[in-house]
XYZ file of C-alpha atoms in Angstrom:
591
model
C 247.265 64.672 44.167
C 244.485 66.289 46.022
C 245.493 64.557 49.320
C 249.113 65.854 48.940
C 247.891 69.435 48.325
C 245.727 69.260 51.437
C 248.600 67.864 53.486
C 250.927 70.520 52.261
C 248.421 73.160 53.559
C 248.809 71.699 57.024
C 245.641 69.682 57.313
C 245.822 66.313 59.105
C 245.471 63.270 56.931
C 242.331 62.217 58.680
C 240.580 65.577 58.099
C 241.804 65.670 54.491
C 240.421 62.107 53.834
C 237.017 63.089 55.266
C 236.922 66.181 53.126
C 237.787 64.335 49.930
C 235.256 61.670 50.703
C 232.460 64.148 51.343
C 233.156 66.148 48.117
C 233.942 63.383 45.648
C 237.705 63.563 45.862
C 238.362 65.425 42.725
C 238.747 69.102 43.749
C 241.095 70.487 46.288
C 239.161 73.710 46.412
C 235.836 72.037 47.244
C 237.594 69.967 49.911
C 239.088 73.109 51.492
C 235.698 74.851 51.374
C 234.142 71.704 53.039
C 236.705 71.718 55.842
C 236.168 75.522 56.497
C 232.377 75.295 56.436
C 232.481 72.007 58.434
C 234.562 73.630 61.057
C 232.379 76.733 61.356
C 228.967 75.142 61.249
C 229.513 71.856 63.257
C 232.561 71.685 65.547
C 232.061 67.921 66.034
C 230.687 66.543 62.839
C 230.105 62.840 62.182
C 232.689 61.877 59.632
C 230.632 58.824 58.376
C 228.559 59.934 55.336
C 226.146 57.084 55.846
C 225.398 56.880 59.607
C 223.882 53.579 61.034
C 220.371 54.153 62.430
C 221.105 51.337 64.998
C 224.212 52.273 66.652
C 226.526 49.942 68.444
C 225.619 49.679 72.134
C 229.368 49.877 73.008
C 230.533 52.720 70.643
C 234.126 53.652 70.559
C 234.802 57.330 71.685
C 234.591 59.808 68.883
C 237.847 61.057 67.417
C 239.107 64.432 68.789
C 238.219 67.494 66.768
C 240.875 68.530 64.188
C 243.288 71.142 65.583
C 243.329 74.724 64.318
C 245.408 75.008 61.199
C 247.706 78.028 61.474
C 249.246 77.550 58.039
C 246.030 78.069 56.109
C 246.424 81.859 55.638
C 249.542 81.250 53.632
C 247.284 79.713 50.829
C 243.907 81.216 51.166
C 243.004 84.670 52.518
C 239.729 83.268 53.733
C 237.787 84.341 56.753
C 234.608 82.647 58.122
C 231.584 84.879 58.808
C 231.057 83.248 62.219
C 234.423 83.150 63.607
C 237.011 85.407 61.901
C 240.560 84.250 62.178
C 243.223 86.668 63.353
C 245.701 87.985 60.714
C 248.858 86.050 60.296
C 251.775 87.533 62.176
C 254.205 86.662 59.445
C 254.431 88.958 56.454
C 253.876 87.251 53.182
C 254.050 88.269 49.508
C 250.346 88.428 49.319
C 249.741 90.282 52.497
C 248.014 93.182 50.673
C 245.514 90.983 48.838
C 241.917 91.725 49.584
C 240.307 89.448 52.089
C 237.286 87.267 51.093
C 234.251 86.542 53.341
C 232.578 83.153 53.000
C 228.744 83.443 53.365
C 226.980 79.969 53.708
C 224.146 79.538 51.388
C 221.534 77.412 53.074
C 219.160 75.098 51.195
C 215.716 76.920 51.198
C 213.965 73.533 51.699
C 216.003 72.710 54.747
C 214.493 73.717 57.993
C 217.705 73.422 60.024
C 219.569 76.573 60.902
C 222.946 74.971 60.343
C 223.685 73.325 56.953
C 224.633 69.636 56.966
C 227.964 68.738 55.542
C 226.124 66.169 53.419
C 224.099 68.883 51.546
C 226.381 71.692 51.925
C 226.155 73.883 48.809
C 229.126 75.566 47.226
C 229.985 78.689 49.334
C 229.564 82.121 47.771
C 232.662 84.158 47.843
C 232.069 87.931 48.463
C 234.608 90.649 48.356
C 233.889 93.195 51.105
C 233.328 96.780 49.919
C 236.298 98.927 50.689
C 235.839 101.849 53.083
C 237.422 105.097 51.818
C 238.452 107.638 54.262
C 239.680 110.948 53.048
C 242.624 112.357 54.918
C 245.695 114.443 54.449
C 247.264 111.979 52.144
C 244.161 111.997 49.798
C 244.061 115.782 49.757
C 247.657 115.796 48.670
C 246.593 114.052 45.436
C 244.286 117.020 44.567
C 245.744 119.211 41.869
C 247.796 122.075 43.275
C 245.576 124.765 41.884
C 242.585 123.386 43.655
C 244.440 123.078 46.979
C 245.763 126.684 46.706
C 242.442 128.341 46.011
C 241.954 131.528 48.074
C 239.466 131.131 50.958
C 238.573 134.777 51.236
C 238.740 137.830 49.070
C 241.736 139.109 50.956
C 243.722 136.079 49.478
C 242.778 136.911 45.906
C 245.626 138.366 43.865
C 245.560 140.527 40.775
C 241.848 141.683 40.589
C 242.070 144.894 42.668
C 239.752 146.783 40.252
C 236.801 144.789 41.358
C 237.959 143.919 44.897
C 239.344 147.273 46.021
C 238.133 149.105 49.214
C 235.425 151.136 47.467
C 234.553 148.524 44.750
C 231.065 147.159 44.124
C 231.965 143.743 45.466
C 233.708 144.961 48.681
C 230.719 147.196 49.533
C 228.212 144.390 48.749
C 230.153 141.947 51.087
C 230.473 144.519 53.918
C 226.652 145.169 53.758
C 225.868 141.473 53.426
C 223.929 142.222 50.164
C 225.554 140.008 47.519
C 224.140 140.751 44.026
C 223.813 138.439 41.096
C 227.036 138.527 39.071
C 228.495 137.349 35.850
C 232.362 136.921 35.921
C 233.881 137.345 32.509
C 237.586 136.694 32.062
C 240.177 134.391 30.551
C 240.979 130.970 32.074
C 243.018 130.947 35.216
C 242.098 134.556 36.286
C 240.170 133.573 39.336
C 236.527 133.575 38.468
C 235.544 130.507 40.421
C 237.849 131.299 43.349
C 236.370 134.859 43.674
C 232.784 133.445 43.659
C 233.659 130.966 46.530
C 235.651 133.577 48.509
C 232.801 136.024 48.367
C 230.541 133.654 50.367
C 233.319 132.937 52.829
C 234.012 136.611 53.322
C 230.383 137.668 53.954
C 229.714 139.378 57.258
C 227.054 136.770 58.023
C 228.599 133.681 56.409
C 226.191 131.282 57.985
C 223.386 133.036 56.242
C 224.595 131.911 52.757
C 224.836 128.482 51.238
C 227.145 127.953 48.231
C 226.030 125.452 45.459
C 228.186 124.968 42.353
C 227.075 123.566 39.019
C 228.834 123.258 35.729
C 227.051 123.978 32.456
C 229.087 121.322 30.840
C 227.539 118.459 32.856
C 224.394 119.949 34.179
C 220.975 120.629 32.513
C 217.626 122.324 33.285
C 216.686 119.548 35.746
C 219.804 120.145 37.798
C 219.029 123.801 37.990
C 215.489 123.226 39.005
C 216.542 120.758 41.760
C 219.023 123.390 43.039
C 216.478 126.108 43.057
C 213.850 123.839 44.766
C 216.278 123.026 47.503
C 217.265 126.704 47.698
C 213.631 127.595 48.370
C 213.289 124.955 51.056
C 216.445 126.212 52.757
C 215.155 129.852 52.700
C 211.913 128.904 54.294
C 213.408 126.363 56.838
C 216.641 128.069 57.911
C 216.328 131.535 56.373
C 219.553 130.843 54.507
C 220.143 132.205 50.985
C 221.644 130.101 48.377
C 224.464 131.300 46.042
C 224.130 129.228 42.826
C 227.442 129.315 40.901
C 227.356 128.111 37.306
C 230.734 127.594 35.689
C 230.977 127.910 31.892
C 227.521 129.459 31.821
C 227.964 130.357 28.157
C 227.441 126.677 27.271
C 223.738 126.846 28.375
C 221.350 127.545 25.443
C 218.592 130.141 25.436
C 215.982 128.058 27.008
C 218.353 126.817 29.763
C 219.308 130.406 30.452
C 215.674 131.377 30.622
C 215.185 129.108 33.542
C 217.318 131.470 35.755
C 215.222 134.462 35.105
C 212.186 133.954 37.525
C 214.272 132.725 40.362
C 216.817 135.575 40.174
C 213.824 137.968 39.838
C 212.079 136.709 43.022
C 215.280 136.390 44.997
C 215.121 132.538 45.424
C 218.847 132.429 44.530
C 221.859 134.655 44.171
C 223.141 133.819 40.750
C 226.851 133.844 39.916
C 228.054 132.751 36.506
C 231.553 132.395 35.100
C 232.401 132.606 31.371
C 235.384 132.974 29.110
C 233.262 134.156 26.217
C 231.928 137.614 25.571
C 228.573 137.881 27.435
C 227.135 140.199 24.813
C 227.324 137.329 22.249
C 226.675 134.237 24.395
C 224.220 135.256 27.133
C 220.680 136.369 26.593
C 219.799 140.035 27.272
C 217.217 139.387 30.072
C 219.826 137.513 32.030
C 222.395 140.238 31.580
C 219.861 142.824 32.785
C 219.464 140.967 36.058
C 223.099 140.616 36.728
C 226.192 142.784 36.997
C 229.027 141.874 34.550
C 232.389 142.042 36.086
C 235.474 141.709 33.814
C 238.577 139.929 35.121
C 241.972 140.634 33.588
C 244.760 138.199 32.906
C 247.182 138.066 35.863
C 250.330 140.014 35.597
C 253.733 138.193 36.011
C 254.349 139.604 39.410
C 250.833 138.364 40.539
C 251.526 134.792 39.225
C 254.857 134.916 40.940
C 253.184 135.674 44.229
C 250.904 132.725 43.857
C 253.827 130.437 43.112
C 255.723 131.500 46.080
C 252.687 131.037 48.225
C 252.496 127.370 46.949
C 256.191 126.789 47.575
C 255.958 128.101 51.196
C 252.793 126.473 52.250
C 253.672 123.283 54.144
C 250.067 122.191 54.719
C 248.483 122.556 51.207
C 251.449 123.517 48.963
C 254.115 121.406 47.107
C 255.773 119.530 49.897
C 252.779 117.317 50.868
C 252.165 116.160 47.354
C 255.815 115.639 46.373
C 256.895 113.943 49.636
C 259.874 116.196 50.380
C 260.961 119.782 50.757
C 260.906 121.840 47.624
C 263.148 124.713 46.784
C 262.404 126.681 43.629
C 265.030 128.942 42.154
C 264.090 132.551 41.544
C 264.798 132.355 37.861
C 262.545 129.396 37.564
C 259.779 131.257 39.222
C 260.319 134.278 36.919
C 260.442 132.184 33.779
C 257.217 130.359 34.732
C 255.367 133.555 35.594
C 256.374 135.129 32.359
C 255.328 132.196 30.129
C 251.911 131.162 31.508
C 250.071 134.053 29.713
C 248.518 135.236 32.905
C 246.776 131.884 33.682
C 247.352 130.981 37.361
C 246.134 127.382 36.762
C 248.722 126.799 34.054
C 251.476 128.192 36.241
C 250.609 126.165 39.320
C 250.131 122.896 37.394
C 253.517 123.334 35.647
C 255.112 124.139 38.974
C 253.796 120.814 40.442
C 255.001 118.884 37.370
C 258.377 120.645 37.752
C 258.587 119.703 41.466
C 257.721 116.070 40.672
C 260.634 116.036 38.082
C 263.077 117.466 40.633
C 261.982 115.015 43.249
C 262.441 111.960 40.964
C 265.921 113.331 40.182
C 266.647 113.425 43.924
C 265.348 109.828 44.535
C 267.483 108.519 41.641
C 270.637 110.115 43.017
C 270.195 108.758 46.628
C 272.211 105.467 47.514
C 270.304 102.232 46.695
C 272.091 99.948 49.206
C 269.956 97.689 51.392
C 268.793 99.470 54.513
C 269.555 102.889 53.259
C 266.559 105.087 52.555
C 265.392 108.611 52.607
C 265.405 110.307 56.043
C 261.994 111.429 56.914
C 260.479 114.430 58.793
C 257.100 113.624 60.257
C 254.642 116.442 60.707
C 251.625 115.467 62.762
C 248.346 117.261 62.448
C 246.862 118.999 65.386
C 244.361 116.163 66.130
C 247.129 113.553 66.065
C 245.002 111.422 63.710
C 247.527 111.110 60.962
C 251.001 112.067 59.695
C 252.531 113.450 56.615
C 255.854 112.174 55.913
C 258.245 114.556 54.164
C 261.835 113.552 53.225
C 264.484 115.658 54.749
C 266.054 115.835 51.266
C 265.127 118.974 49.260
C 264.062 118.853 45.535
C 265.508 121.882 43.767
C 263.356 123.120 40.813
C 265.422 124.722 38.026
C 264.596 126.524 34.870
C 265.144 123.410 32.949
C 262.513 121.588 34.991
C 260.035 124.378 34.198
C 260.752 124.345 30.522
C 260.259 120.556 30.501
C 256.929 121.003 32.300
C 255.675 123.692 30.082
C 257.006 122.044 26.787
C 256.043 125.374 25.046
C 254.846 128.772 25.944
C 251.284 128.805 26.844
C 249.289 131.045 24.612
C 245.719 132.420 25.274
C 244.044 131.865 21.995
C 240.683 130.448 20.877
C 239.756 129.851 17.258
C 236.205 131.010 17.666
C 236.225 133.352 20.641
C 237.121 136.934 21.544
C 240.855 136.418 21.273
C 240.529 135.031 17.749
C 238.752 138.288 16.575
C 240.961 140.506 18.776
C 244.162 139.261 17.009
C 242.881 139.418 13.417
C 241.664 142.898 14.094
C 245.118 143.875 15.399
C 246.702 142.357 12.337
C 244.343 144.252 10.035
C 244.799 147.574 11.680
C 248.649 147.248 11.842
C 248.713 146.699 8.084
C 246.279 149.615 7.590
C 248.633 151.791 9.635
C 251.609 150.659 7.562
C 253.340 149.142 10.514
C 254.963 145.989 9.016
C 256.691 145.147 12.294
C 253.494 145.056 14.332
C 251.668 143.193 11.495
C 254.200 140.476 11.429
C 254.136 140.140 15.210
C 250.311 139.676 15.239
C 250.576 137.244 12.445
C 253.091 135.255 14.503
C 250.714 135.293 17.558
C 247.939 133.775 15.536
C 250.154 131.127 13.922
C 251.595 130.120 17.227
C 248.077 129.979 18.677
C 247.180 127.422 16.027
C 245.131 129.589 13.660
C 244.281 128.033 10.265
C 246.636 129.797 7.655
C 243.938 129.716 4.952
C 241.778 131.906 7.161
C 244.561 134.432 7.500
C 245.114 134.320 3.766
C 241.488 134.983 3.046
C 241.556 138.018 5.294
C 244.609 139.263 3.365
C 242.692 139.020 0.004
C 239.908 141.144 1.508
C 242.483 143.687 2.885
C 244.082 143.909 -0.645
C 241.088 145.376 -2.098
C 239.624 147.151 0.911
C 242.669 149.113 2.079
C 245.101 148.881 -0.854
C 242.614 148.945 -3.612
C 243.500 151.011 -6.778
C 246.559 152.527 -5.116
C 248.384 149.231 -5.971
C 246.098 146.914 -7.991
C 248.787 144.159 -7.909
C 248.250 143.732 -4.113
C 245.227 141.587 -4.998
C 247.408 139.385 -7.116
C 249.897 139.009 -4.215
C 247.116 138.062 -1.883
C 245.508 135.531 -4.078
C 248.928 134.065 -4.867
C 249.505 133.886 -1.098
C 246.299 131.930 -0.577
C 247.151 129.419 -3.340
C 250.686 128.903 -1.949
C 249.413 128.365 1.543
C 246.995 125.807 0.114
C 249.759 123.987 -1.653
C 252.236 123.939 1.190
C 250.389 124.249 4.484
C 251.964 124.865 7.839
C 254.714 125.288 9.003
C 256.282 126.080 5.522
C 253.652 128.604 4.546
C 254.446 130.913 7.442
C 257.071 132.865 5.372
C 254.591 133.192 2.535
C 252.023 134.726 4.821
C 254.702 137.059 6.285
C 255.707 138.260 2.798
C 252.259 139.034 1.849
C 251.569 140.783 5.235
C 254.740 142.920 4.825
C 253.797 143.789 1.154
C 250.359 144.988 2.018
C 251.565 146.860 5.067
C 254.100 148.710 3.049
C 251.939 149.264 -0.076
C 250.218 152.600 -0.747
C 246.687 152.668 0.669
C 243.329 153.720 -0.896
C 239.967 153.078 0.313
C 238.236 154.759 -2.647
C 236.631 151.421 -4.002
C 235.622 150.468 -0.376
C 233.771 153.793 0.112
C 232.368 153.753 -3.443
C 230.636 150.322 -3.088
C 229.431 151.174 0.334
C 227.814 154.469 -0.939
C 226.239 152.635 -3.940
C 224.722 149.928 -1.627
C 223.329 152.532 0.688
C 221.562 154.260 -2.272
C 220.073 150.993 -3.404
C 218.940 150.049 0.170
C 217.291 153.426 0.722
C 215.804 153.336 -2.828
C 217.246 156.682 -3.722
C 215.997 157.180 -7.393
C 213.213 154.657 -6.658
C 215.582 151.954 -8.181
C 214.388 152.830 -11.604
C 214.711 150.293 -14.515
C 217.771 150.326 -16.769
C 217.617 153.151 -19.390
C 216.513 151.798 -22.802
C 219.839 152.780 -24.514
C 221.748 150.626 -22.138
C 219.678 147.535 -22.615
C 220.688 144.622 -24.769
C 218.690 143.985 -27.884
C 219.295 140.438 -29.221
C 215.873 140.008 -30.790
C 213.941 141.954 -33.378
C 211.117 142.634 -31.006
C 213.318 144.128 -28.407
C 214.916 146.376 -31.052
C 211.289 147.470 -32.028
C 210.582 148.286 -28.379
C 213.610 150.633 -28.384
C 216.137 148.463 -26.514
C 219.736 149.779 -27.246
C 218.402 152.684 -29.329
C 220.774 155.722 -29.384
C 223.511 153.821 -27.616
C 226.934 155.372 -28.477
C 229.672 152.691 -28.857
C 232.781 154.281 -27.041
C 235.514 152.579 -29.039
C 234.074 154.277 -32.188
C 233.607 157.521 -30.410
C 236.344 157.882 -27.800
C 235.715 161.682 -27.361
C 232.038 161.256 -26.644
C 231.180 162.161 -22.988
C 227.537 163.141 -23.496
C 226.236 159.535 -22.980
C 224.714 158.893 -19.441
C 224.861 155.587 -17.804
C 222.940 156.260 -14.515
C 219.147 156.418 -14.215
C 217.673 159.763 -14.783
C 216.930 160.300 -11.051
C 220.717 159.722 -10.177
C 222.199 161.879 -12.796
C 225.273 163.670 -11.361
C 225.737 161.170 -8.422
C 229.427 160.405 -7.737
C 230.310 157.286 -5.809
C 234.049 156.748 -6.657
C 236.441 159.537 -5.587
C 239.148 158.859 -8.100
C 240.963 160.813 -10.807
C 239.403 160.635 -14.182
C 240.551 158.129 -16.811
C 242.357 160.637 -18.869
C 244.350 162.075 -16.065
C 245.210 158.486 -14.852
C 246.503 157.599 -18.323
C 248.643 160.753 -18.294
């Protein structure tokens, strides 16, 4: 069996017999390795495994060396270290398999440089490490938002209030005096892009060095290493380091403290990016050393500008990553820009997915006959080092492709951040202003953003007492019932229950008399007005004989027996005459 396999590989019968005799004759793989190592280590080996120490005085001439076996590569992609064999000119099914290099393992006790076939150890197979070269093809696999980042501040779109001609940033860039900055804005508004473009736009760009860290993956050690390197660069090359920290709000207090001395002594120019309110998530000393710049969500026409830029850019835009020309209909661009909630990253990612869908549709519609393929346009780079093949067919992106890519409208909402509190505040104030339409709209925004319905129901219970109060005491019953119903049903069925309660509270009469009354009373207690006197004796309970003897409950007038009595006082003597609740008297209410 082994002999037949070796013969089918193209080895001569004599060489195959020698290999099987040297390796025991039970393994085709060992015999093949023996042949390869035998050929590379000793071109004219002695095939006799037990050579005679007294040779025949009239020996026969040695057999000729085995010929080169051209068929070997069809079975093993093996390549000897000493004499690499050229690649096979015939394409095979395994042409893309990784090559394997054979490294002979010599016996450490053997003084000979070349291992003997008699004591040849099993060869060690090593896969060579692949060499990765980044080129235009690899860059095309970067996400589209990353490829389309603006290089300078003049390419930034939608933040004119901080990048205008007379703005702080523009003046600092023109004078080459970049300050430490905190960028605060929603995702996809350009915080990272602006930070990078500031350095690229500086008057003396070579005098700055940009270093980027992420607070999600970095710690104090990374910050210290970056600062130490910054100090060395400043002494050695007189180059200042701009240290950019993304998601800086994720650093705790001690981590944020590590920035204070290096910002103070000018070792670094600090730039941080955060989506959370700096007043709540960044320490005051850090804020005092930086300027906080607020970025706004991009307007639809700003997003549309960025999308058109990606479509028309043949070097970094859609075409290189899709592999063909891309045409995007105007209504698709408009729909995408209107439904990304001002997030450029969401829009560009959705555009790339839409173009991929359109390109797949074009490929499926092309003829599948043998020899028929996509006609290609080849764009060579200026250095001639590579090419980017783009199909002459065009992928047309429609509104349906964009809808498929988005799946649903993107909503800027966070359950624990600023937008969470902004929306619940808008809901509360709309109900207070008796605008049921606005209240239902803000409710819908919260529900579509994924807000917990029971949280909204709890806020409605509070509103029922704070803003409706005694003007409609049944409002509290409505709110509590709403909470219980939401607990029973859950989303999405409880949406109409929340809407009913919101509408009821918005249209109900309003009174904050109780809210003001409890606030005034608590203020009196906190400020110890009346010295927080003890309870008057006539108001105290007297369950025991001793307490009665001490005067507890003495002279107390029982109102049901004396409905007309109004002389009894219920406040401490020092607070006599204080009025907390501004509400009609009980008698007038009954009338």
